[in-house]
Amino acid sequence: HRLTITIPSLLLWLASIAYSIAIVYDLATSHAATTIADIPRMQPFIYAFYTTSLVLNLYTTGKPSHDTYLAQG
């Protein structure tokens, strides 16, 4: 039962780390003298990072499911 919570959370967490590494790598190897928002190829990675972080936070700290309410009686 707890694996249904743990595995998706772990996958989302690993995805966030992967996107962070991609963003840092791209910044380190690009020779652009500008801000992150001005580099168009980085925007998908940034949006993906924010999306996975938001979904992870909502998934792990969101409202309990209907089954939890039923279990508490």
Short mmCIF file of N, CA and C in Angstrom, two decimals:
data_model
loop_
_atom_site.label_atom_id
_atom_site.label_comp_id
_atom_site.label_asym_id
_atom_site.label_seq_id
_atom_site.Cartn_x
_atom_site.Cartn_y
_atom_site.Cartn_z
N HIS A 1 0.84 -1.20 0.00
CA HIS A 1 0.00 0.00 0.00
C HIS A 1 0.87 1.25 0.00
N ARG A 2 1.93 1.24 0.75
CA ARG A 2 2.78 2.43 0.82
C ARG A 2 3.65 2.60 -0.42
N LEU A 3 3.82 1.52 -1.18
CA LEU A 3 4.58 1.63 -2.42
C LEU A 3 3.85 2.48 -3.44
N THR A 4 2.52 2.55 -3.34
CA THR A 4 1.76 3.39 -4.26
C THR A 4 2.04 4.87 -4.02
N ILE A 5 2.52 5.19 -2.85
CA ILE A 5 2.92 6.56 -2.54
C ILE A 5 4.42 6.75 -2.79
N THR A 6 5.21 5.77 -2.39
CA THR A 6 6.66 5.90 -2.43
C THR A 6 7.22 5.90 -3.85
N ILE A 7 6.79 4.98 -4.68
CA ILE A 7 7.38 4.86 -6.02
C ILE A 7 7.11 6.09 -6.89
N PRO A 8 5.87 6.58 -7.00
CA PRO A 8 5.68 7.81 -7.80
C PRO A 8 6.44 9.01 -7.23
N SER A 9 6.50 9.12 -5.91
CA SER A 9 7.23 10.22 -5.29
C SER A 9 8.71 10.13 -5.62
N LEU A 10 9.26 8.93 -5.56
CA LEU A 10 10.67 8.73 -5.87
C LEU A 10 10.95 9.07 -7.34
N LEU A 11 10.07 8.64 -8.22
CA LEU A 11 10.26 8.93 -9.65
C LEU A 11 10.18 10.43 -9.93
N LEU A 12 9.24 11.11 -9.30
CA LEU A 12 9.14 12.56 -9.48
C LEU A 12 10.37 13.28 -8.92
N TRP A 13 10.86 12.79 -7.79
CA TRP A 13 12.05 13.37 -7.16
C TRP A 13 13.27 13.17 -8.06
N LEU A 14 13.41 11.97 -8.61
CA LEU A 14 14.53 11.70 -9.52
C LEU A 14 14.42 12.53 -10.80
N ALA A 15 13.20 12.73 -11.28
CA ALA A 15 13.01 13.56 -12.47
C ALA A 15 13.42 15.00 -12.18
N SER A 16 13.08 15.50 -11.01
CA SER A 16 13.47 16.86 -10.63
C SER A 16 15.00 16.99 -10.58
N ILE A 17 15.65 15.98 -10.05
CA ILE A 17 17.11 15.99 -10.00
C ILE A 17 17.69 15.97 -11.41
N ALA A 18 17.12 15.14 -12.28
CA ALA A 18 17.60 15.05 -13.66
C ALA A 18 17.45 16.39 -14.38
N TYR A 19 16.32 17.04 -14.21
CA TYR A 19 16.12 18.34 -14.84
C TYR A 19 17.08 19.38 -14.27
N SER A 20 17.33 19.32 -12.97
CA SER A 20 18.28 20.25 -12.36
C SER A 20 19.68 20.06 -12.94
N ILE A 21 20.08 18.80 -13.08
CA ILE A 21 21.39 18.51 -13.65
C ILE A 21 21.47 19.00 -15.09
N ALA A 22 20.41 18.79 -15.86
CA ALA A 22 20.39 19.25 -17.25
C ALA A 22 20.49 20.77 -17.33
N ILE A 23 19.80 21.45 -16.44
CA ILE A 23 19.84 22.92 -16.43
C ILE A 23 21.24 23.41 -16.07
N VAL A 24 21.82 22.85 -15.02
CA VAL A 24 23.16 23.28 -14.60
C VAL A 24 24.19 22.95 -15.67
N TYR A 25 24.09 21.77 -16.28
CA TYR A 25 25.02 21.40 -17.34
C TYR A 25 24.90 22.35 -18.52
N ASP A 26 23.69 22.63 -18.91
CA ASP A 26 23.48 23.53 -20.06
C ASP A 26 24.01 24.93 -19.75
N LEU A 27 23.80 25.39 -18.55
CA LEU A 27 24.34 26.70 -18.17
C LEU A 27 25.86 26.69 -18.16
N ALA A 28 26.44 25.60 -17.67
CA ALA A 28 27.89 25.53 -17.57
C ALA A 28 28.56 25.43 -18.94
N THR A 29 27.89 24.81 -19.90
CA THR A 29 28.51 24.62 -21.21
C THR A 29 28.11 25.70 -22.22
N SER A 30 27.11 26.48 -21.91
CA SER A 30 26.74 27.56 -22.84
C SER A 30 27.64 28.75 -22.59
N HIS A 31 27.91 29.45 -23.62
CA HIS A 31 28.78 30.63 -23.50
C HIS A 31 27.97 31.91 -23.66
N ALA A 32 26.70 31.82 -23.29
CA ALA A 32 25.82 32.98 -23.40
C ALA A 32 26.01 33.88 -22.19
N ALA A 33 26.14 35.15 -22.45
CA ALA A 33 26.27 36.13 -21.38
C ALA A 33 24.90 36.78 -21.17
N THR A 34 23.97 35.98 -20.69
CA THR A 34 22.61 36.47 -20.52
C THR A 34 21.96 35.72 -19.36
N THR A 35 20.72 36.04 -19.09
CA THR A 35 20.01 35.36 -18.01
C THR A 35 19.41 34.06 -18.52
N ILE A 36 19.00 33.21 -17.59
CA ILE A 36 18.43 31.92 -17.95
C ILE A 36 17.17 32.09 -18.80
N ALA A 37 16.36 33.05 -18.46
CA ALA A 37 15.09 33.25 -19.18
C ALA A 37 15.30 33.65 -20.63
N ASP A 38 16.47 34.17 -20.96
CA ASP A 38 16.74 34.60 -22.34
C ASP A 38 17.33 33.49 -23.21
N ILE A 39 17.52 32.30 -22.67
CA ILE A 39 18.05 31.18 -23.45
C ILE A 39 16.87 30.27 -23.79
N PRO A 40 16.36 30.33 -25.01
CA PRO A 40 15.14 29.61 -25.36
C PRO A 40 15.23 28.09 -25.22
N ARG A 41 16.41 27.51 -25.46
CA ARG A 41 16.51 26.06 -25.39
C ARG A 41 16.41 25.53 -23.96
N MET A 42 16.57 26.41 -22.97
CA MET A 42 16.50 25.99 -21.58
C MET A 42 15.08 26.04 -21.02
N GLN A 43 14.20 26.77 -21.67
CA GLN A 43 12.86 26.93 -21.14
C GLN A 43 12.11 25.61 -20.95
N PRO A 44 12.18 24.65 -21.87
CA PRO A 44 11.49 23.38 -21.61
C PRO A 44 11.99 22.67 -20.35
N PHE A 45 13.30 22.72 -20.12
CA PHE A 45 13.85 22.10 -18.92
C PHE A 45 13.37 22.80 -17.65
N ILE A 46 13.33 24.11 -17.72
CA ILE A 46 12.88 24.89 -16.56
C ILE A 46 11.41 24.63 -16.27
N TYR A 47 10.59 24.63 -17.33
CA TYR A 47 9.17 24.34 -17.14
C TYR A 47 8.96 22.92 -16.61
N ALA A 48 9.72 21.99 -17.12
CA ALA A 48 9.60 20.60 -16.66
C ALA A 48 10.03 20.48 -15.20
N PHE A 49 11.08 21.19 -14.82
CA PHE A 49 11.52 21.16 -13.43
C PHE A 49 10.45 21.72 -12.50
N TYR A 50 9.91 22.88 -12.84
CA TYR A 50 8.87 23.48 -12.01
C TYR A 50 7.62 22.61 -11.95
N THR A 51 7.27 22.00 -13.07
CA THR A 51 6.08 21.15 -13.10
C THR A 51 6.26 19.91 -12.23
N THR A 52 7.42 19.24 -12.36
CA THR A 52 7.64 18.05 -11.54
C THR A 52 7.73 18.41 -10.06
N SER A 53 8.33 19.54 -9.75
CA SER A 53 8.40 19.96 -8.34
C SER A 53 7.01 20.25 -7.79
N LEU A 54 6.18 20.92 -8.57
CA LEU A 54 4.83 21.23 -8.13
C LEU A 54 4.01 19.96 -7.95
N VAL A 55 4.08 19.05 -8.91
CA VAL A 55 3.33 17.80 -8.81
C VAL A 55 3.82 16.98 -7.62
N LEU A 56 5.12 16.93 -7.41
CA LEU A 56 5.66 16.20 -6.27
C LEU A 56 5.16 16.78 -4.95
N ASN A 57 5.19 18.10 -4.83
CA ASN A 57 4.71 18.73 -3.60
C ASN A 57 3.22 18.51 -3.39
N LEU A 58 2.44 18.61 -4.44
CA LEU A 58 1.00 18.37 -4.30
C LEU A 58 0.70 16.91 -4.01
N TYR A 59 1.45 16.02 -4.62
CA TYR A 59 1.23 14.59 -4.43
C TYR A 59 1.58 14.14 -3.01
N THR A 60 2.68 14.66 -2.48
CA THR A 60 3.12 14.19 -1.16
C THR A 60 2.50 14.96 0.00
N THR A 61 2.06 16.18 -0.22
CA THR A 61 1.52 16.95 0.90
C THR A 61 0.07 17.35 0.69
N GLY A 62 -0.54 16.86 -0.40
CA GLY A 62 -1.91 17.23 -0.72
C GLY A 62 -2.90 16.62 0.26
N LYS A 63 -4.17 16.85 -0.03
CA LYS A 63 -5.22 16.31 0.82
C LYS A 63 -5.20 14.79 0.79
N PRO A 64 -5.55 14.16 1.90
CA PRO A 64 -5.62 12.70 1.91
C PRO A 64 -6.68 12.21 0.93
N SER A 65 -6.48 11.02 0.43
CA SER A 65 -7.43 10.47 -0.54
C SER A 65 -8.72 10.05 0.15
N HIS A 66 -9.71 9.72 -0.63
CA HIS A 66 -11.00 9.29 -0.12
C HIS A 66 -10.85 8.00 0.70
N ASP A 67 -9.94 7.11 0.29
CA ASP A 67 -9.71 5.87 1.02
C ASP A 67 -9.19 6.13 2.43
N THR A 68 -8.40 7.16 2.60
CA THR A 68 -7.88 7.50 3.94
C THR A 68 -9.01 7.90 4.86
N TYR A 69 -9.96 8.68 4.35
CA TYR A 69 -11.10 9.07 5.16
C TYR A 69 -11.95 7.85 5.55
N LEU A 70 -12.11 6.93 4.63
CA LEU A 70 -12.89 5.73 4.91
C LEU A 70 -12.20 4.84 5.95
N ALA A 71 -10.87 4.78 5.90
CA ALA A 71 -10.11 3.95 6.84
C ALA A 71 -10.19 4.51 8.25
N GLN A 72 -10.31 5.83 8.37
CA GLN A 72 -10.37 6.44 9.69
C GLN A 72 -11.74 6.30 10.32
N GLY A 73 -12.73 5.92 9.53
CA GLY A 73 -14.06 5.61 10.02
C GLY A 73 -14.85 6.76 10.43
#
